[in-house]
Amino acid sequence: MRLLEVRDLALEYRTKKGPFLALEDIQFHVEKGEVLAFVGESGCGKTTLGMSILRLLPENAHILRGEILFEGRDILRLSQEELRRYRWKEVSMIFQAAMNSLNPVKRVGDQIKEAIQTHEPDISKGELKRRVEALFRLVNLPLSRIGDYPHQYSGGMRQRAVIAMALALRPKLIIADEATTALDVIVQDQILKETKLLQKEFGLSFIFISHDIALAFEVADRVAVMYGGRVVEMGSSHDLEDSPTHPYTMALLESYPTLTVERRRLRPIPGDPIKVTGGAKGCRFFMRCPEAEASCKEITPPWVEVGKGHMVSCLRR
Amino acid sequence: MERPILKTRALYKTYLTKGGFFGGGKKRIVALHDLNLDIFRGEIFGLVGESGSGKSTFGRLIIRLEDPDKGEILFEDMDILRLRGDRLRSFRREVQIIFQDPYQSLNPYLSVEDILKEPLQIHKVGDKKERMEILEETMSMVGLVPPSAYIKAYTHQLSGGQRQRVAIARAMVLRPRFLIADEPTSMLDASISAQLFDIFLNFKETYGVTILFITHNLSAANYLCDRVGVLYKGHLVELGRSQEILTRPYHPYTMALLDAVPKFGRCDIPTEFGTLQRQFEGGDESLGCPFFKRCQRAKMVRCSNELPVLLEVEPGHFSSCFYGEEIHKEVMESAACRLGI
Amino acid sequence: MSELGFEGKGPLREAWELFLESSIGKAGLIILSIFALMAIFSFVPPMIDPMYHPMKGVDPEITTSQPPSLRHWLGTDFMGRDILSQLLAGARVAFLVGITAALMSIILGTFLGMLAGYFGGVVDTLLMRTADVIMVLPTLLVILVLASLFKGLSIWSIVIIIALFRWPGVSRVIRAQTLSLKNRPFVEAAKALGASHLRIMMRHLLPNLVPLAFLYMTFRVTAAIVIEAALAFLGFGDPTTVSWGMMLQWVWKTGHMFKAPYWLLPPGICISLITLSFYMIGRAMEQVLDPRLRKDWEG
Ligand SMILES: Nc1ncnc2c1ncn2[C@@H]1O[C@H](COP(=O)(O)OP(=O)(O)OP(=O)(O)O)[C@@H](O)[C@H]1O
Ligand SMILES: Nc1ncnc2c1ncn2[C@@H]1O[C@H](COP(=O)(O)OP(=O)(O)OP(=O)(O)O)[C@@H](O)[C@H]1O
Ligand SMILES: [Mg+2]
Ligand SMILES: [Mg+2]
C-alpha cells in the first residue's frame, strides 16, 4: 500500500474578488522511505498543497473534489479526533519560516517535551528526557544547549530545533515547506544531509517543498514541477535533470545559475507568475511559453508518459 | 579595469552584543578583522561567506551607515570616513545600496513615483519634466515597463520581484558609480533572480557601474562576478577571479562552501573536497586561523596559534592558509571531474 | 494587472476600507455621527425661541423642574431651562473638549516620542524622564488643585491642561515604534541617499506612525471627555458652558438626583455612549492595524 496517495485534488480560495482556483487536478503518491519534491515559483500553490494534506487550511479554502489517502484512509473524511492523531503522529509539517515560530519564552528542550507530552500523556519523566536528548543528537544540536531559549540559538540551530520538533512523535511522513530556504549554504547542506540519514535509517518519507530546483534535485528521489496550481511535470530527479520535457521545467533550469565552468547566459522566464481565477481552460503556462500555439489556449493538456514514471502535461510533447 | 575605485585598509569593526536579562554576558563580536580589499573600477565584485561572516557589515561601512572602529576606506582615493556636510552628500550620490528584503526596504506609505523621485529631490536634480524623464528611463532599465503602469502603485500592490526592481531603480536614479547589492535576490524565486542578474550585468556593461555583490550563493557569484572575495568570521580568506576561486580553490573554507552548493549540471563522479569538520562545538576564538576549529585539514600548533595572512598563490589569486598549496594540489587531482574539466 | 496599470490606492485608504468592513467600527461611527448631528443641531432651539437657550433661556411659566412635555421634550431643570437644548449644547462641548484635547496631546506625544526615539541619547533621556514625571502625577488631582487655586478654569484651560498631562503615554508608544522603524531598510536607504533628519522624520517615520497615533487618539478623546465631565460634576467646570458633566452637577446640587430621572439619565447615557463609540472605533482600528488580524491576501 502506498503511504500517501492524492487523487484529482482541486481546491479554491473564496475571496471578495471571487473564487481563486489554487490547486487543480493534483495527482501524485508517496512511497514509504521516499522523498518527493514540489518545486515552482512563489504563489504556485506549494504551501496550499502541503496544508491540504494536513487539513490545516484557512477558513476560506474549499476542497472542491478529490481524495487524499493516507495508508488507504481518506483523510478528508476523518473526524476531528482522528485528525488530531493523524497530524503530528502520522504526518507532521515544518512550516515556511518556522524558525521564528518557536515560543520565545520557553526553553527549547521544554517545548519539545511538551509536544511529546500532549500526544503521549502517559510517558515517564526519564523516557521523555531520553527522547528529547536523542532528538537533539539526531539533528546535531549540542546537548549542552537543551536548556537555552530560542533567541540564544542561531538561525540554523533554530531551524534544527524545529526539525527535531517535527520528528518528536516519529511520524511516517514529514512535509518540509521551504525548510532550509532562509539558511546559508553550509547550514542548509548539513541539514539536508541529516535529513537523508533520517530517511535511510527510519524509512521516513518526505514531501520537500521548495522553489530551489537545484536543491530539489539534490535531495529528492522524485520531483514534481508545479505551475499556477497544477503539476506540469513529474518524474525521477535524474530524468527531470537530464531530460526536462515541459517548457516550464526547461525554462526553470535555464534560469538557474550553476557552478560549471563555462558561463552560459541565463534565460530568465519572461513575464510574471500568473494568478488564475475560476476554472480556466487551456494550459496555464500559455502566456509565457516560448512554444505555445493557438490550441494551447483552448485545450487543457492531458498527461503523457514520456519515460518510465516520467509524466508531462503539454500538448506539444 | 585595474585601477581600484574603492580601497579599504585594515578595516576593523566590532559589535557589542546585548547581554542577558541582567546585562551580564555582554560580548564583543569582531565583525570585520583588518580587512584590506581593493575593488576595481567597472567590475562586479562578489563577497561570499556564510551567515554572520561580516558581509553586510562591510557594505554598511562603505556606504557610511556605520563607522568602523579602525581603518580607512578610500573611494577614488578620498578618505570617506572624514567626509562631512556637503562633501558627504555628494559622496552619497556616487554610492548606493540595495537591501535583501524587498518587503522592508520600501516605505509602504509612498507610491513608486514618490520613492523614485526622492533621491532627485534630495540632490536637487533637474526640473519637473527632467525628473519625470529620468524616472521613466530608470524604470525601463530595471524592467518596470511600461513605466506609466507602475508609477502610481503602492508597494503592497507589487510582487516581491517588482518591489526589488523598484529598490534597484531607486538606487540607480542618481546614476551612481558604485552599487552595493546586499543579497538582493536571496528572498526571490530563481526565475525572478535571473531577471535581476541580467539587470546588474546590463548596468555594468552599459553604464560602467562598479558593483559589490554580497551573496552566500556561489552559483550566483559564479554567474555574475568578475572577482570574488571569501569572508570567514570577518577575515578575508581567499580572493581572486571568480572562475579561479570556484574551480581551483586554495582555502579549505572555500572548498567547504563549494561542497555545500547543491550539485546541478551533474558530472559522473561527484567527489567532495571534504574539508569541513561536521561535528564541532563552537567555542571561544583562538589566536590562530579563524577556520581552525572546523577545518578537517588543520594541523596542530601552527594553525591554532598563528594567524595566517593573505598571500598571492597565483597571479591575482590570494589565499590565507598555511597549507593551501598542499591541499590544493591534492584536491585538484580528485576533483577534476566534478568541475567539468 | 500590469496591462491596466495600478490605481494609486495608498495603505491608508486600504485601511479605511478594511475599517468599514468591521461591524463594531461601523456601529461606533454611526453612534458618533448621531452625536455630531446633535452638536450641529444645538444651534437650532435658541433660534426657535430664546427660552430654549441652554444657559440663559428660562421658560417664564415654569419655576421648578418639570418632566417631559410637548413644549419641553425632555423636561426642564430647576430654573425652567430646556434639558434637550442643554443636551445638544453638551454634545458640542464634548466634541470641542474631547477632540481638541486629544488632538493636542497626540500631536505633542507623537512629535516628542519620535524625537526621543530617532535621536536617542541625551534627547531621549531628557524627554522620557520628563514623561515619567508627568505620567505619575494624577491628572484629575492636579487639575483640581489648579482649579481651586485659580477659582475655576475656563473650558480652554481645561483642554490645554488635559493635553499637557496626557502626552507621555502616547509618546512612549510612539518612541517604541520609532525605535523599531528607524533601523528598517527603507529608512537606511533614505539615509544612504543623503536625506536630512527632518526629511527622514517627516516623510518616512511620521506616515508610519500616524495610524498608531490615530488609534491612541480615540482612546484619548474618551479620557478627555470623562475628565471634563468629572471636573464639571465636582464643581470645577467652566461655569459659562453647558456640558453633560455640568448638567449632572446641577441635578446633584439641586437635590434632583433621585427625583428627576428625565434630567439625570440623558447626560449620563450620552457620556457613556460617546465614550463607547470612540472605544468601538479604537477597537476596530486596532484590528485593521494588527497585521496578524489583517487579511492581506485579499488585496
Ligand atoms: N487564504 C487565502 N485566501 C486567498 N488566496 C490565498 C490564500 N492563501 C494563499 N492564497 C493564494 O493562493 C496561491 C498559492 O499560495 P501558496 O501559499 O500555496 O503558494 P506557494 O507556492 O507556497 O508560494 P511561496 O513560494 O511564496 O510560499 C497564491 O496566489 C496565494 O496568493
Ligand atoms: N547591530 C549589531 N549588533 C550586534 N552585532 C551585530 C550587529 N550587526 C551585525 N552584528 C554581528 O556581526 C557579525 C557580522 O554580521 P553581518 O550582518 O555583517 O553578517 P553577514 O555576513 O551579512 O550575514 P548574513 O548572511 O546572515 O546577512 C555577526 O556575528 C552579527 O551577529
Ligand atoms: Mg509557500
Ligand atoms: Mg547580511
CSV table of C-alpha atoms and ligand atoms in Angstrom, one decimal, chain A residues 13 15 20 22 41-48 58 60 96 178 275, chain C residues 297, ligand 1:
chain,number,residue,atom,x,y,z
A,13,TYR,CA,-9.9,30.1,-2.1
A,15,THR,CA,-12.1,35.8,-1.7
A,20,PHE,CA,-9.4,31.6,-6.9
A,22,ALA,CA,-5.3,27.5,-6.2
A,41,GLU,CA,7.7,29.7,-8.3
A,42,SER,CA,6.1,31.8,-5.5
A,43,GLY,CA,2.3,31.6,-5.5
A,44,CYS,CA,2.0,28.4,-7.5
A,45,GLY,CA,0.3,26.6,-4.6
A,46,LYS,CA,3.0,24.6,-2.9
A,47,THR,CA,2.2,25.6,0.6
A,48,THR,CA,-1.5,25.2,-0.1
A,58,PRO,CA,-7.6,28.6,6.2
A,60,ASN,CA,-11.8,30.4,3.1
A,96,GLN,CA,7.7,28.0,6.0
A,178,GLU,CA,10.9,25.8,2.4
A,275,LYS,CA,-2.9,34.2,-10.9
C,297,TRP,CA,-4.1,38.1,0.6
D,1,LIG,N1,-6.2,32.2,2.5
D,1,LIG,C1,-6.0,32.6,1.2
D,1,LIG,N2,-7.0,33.2,0.5
D,1,LIG,C2,-6.9,33.5,-0.8
D,1,LIG,N3,-5.8,33.3,-1.5
D,1,LIG,C3,-4.8,32.6,-0.9
D,1,LIG,C4,-4.8,32.2,0.5
D,1,LIG,N4,-3.7,31.6,0.8
D,1,LIG,C5,-2.9,31.6,-0.4
D,1,LIG,N5,-3.6,32.2,-1.4
D,1,LIG,C6,-3.2,32.4,-2.8
D,1,LIG,O1,-3.0,31.1,-3.3
D,1,LIG,C7,-1.9,31.0,-4.1
D,1,LIG,C8,-1.0,29.8,-3.7
D,1,LIG,O2,-0.4,30.2,-2.4
D,1,LIG,P1,0.7,29.3,-1.7
D,1,LIG,O3,1.0,30.0,-0.4
D,1,LIG,O4,0.2,27.9,-1.7
D,1,LIG,O5,1.9,29.5,-2.7
D,1,LIG,P2,3.4,28.9,-2.6
D,1,LIG,O6,3.6,28.2,-3.8
D,1,LIG,O7,3.6,28.3,-1.2
D,1,LIG,O8,4.2,30.3,-2.6
D,1,LIG,P3,5.5,30.7,-1.8
D,1,LIG,O9,6.7,30.1,-2.6
D,1,LIG,O10,5.5,32.2,-2.0
D,1,LIG,O11,5.4,30.3,-0.4
D,1,LIG,C9,-1.2,32.3,-4.1
D,1,LIG,O12,-1.5,33.0,-5.3
D,1,LIG,C10,-1.8,33.0,-2.9
D,1,LIG,O13,-1.9,34.4,-3.1
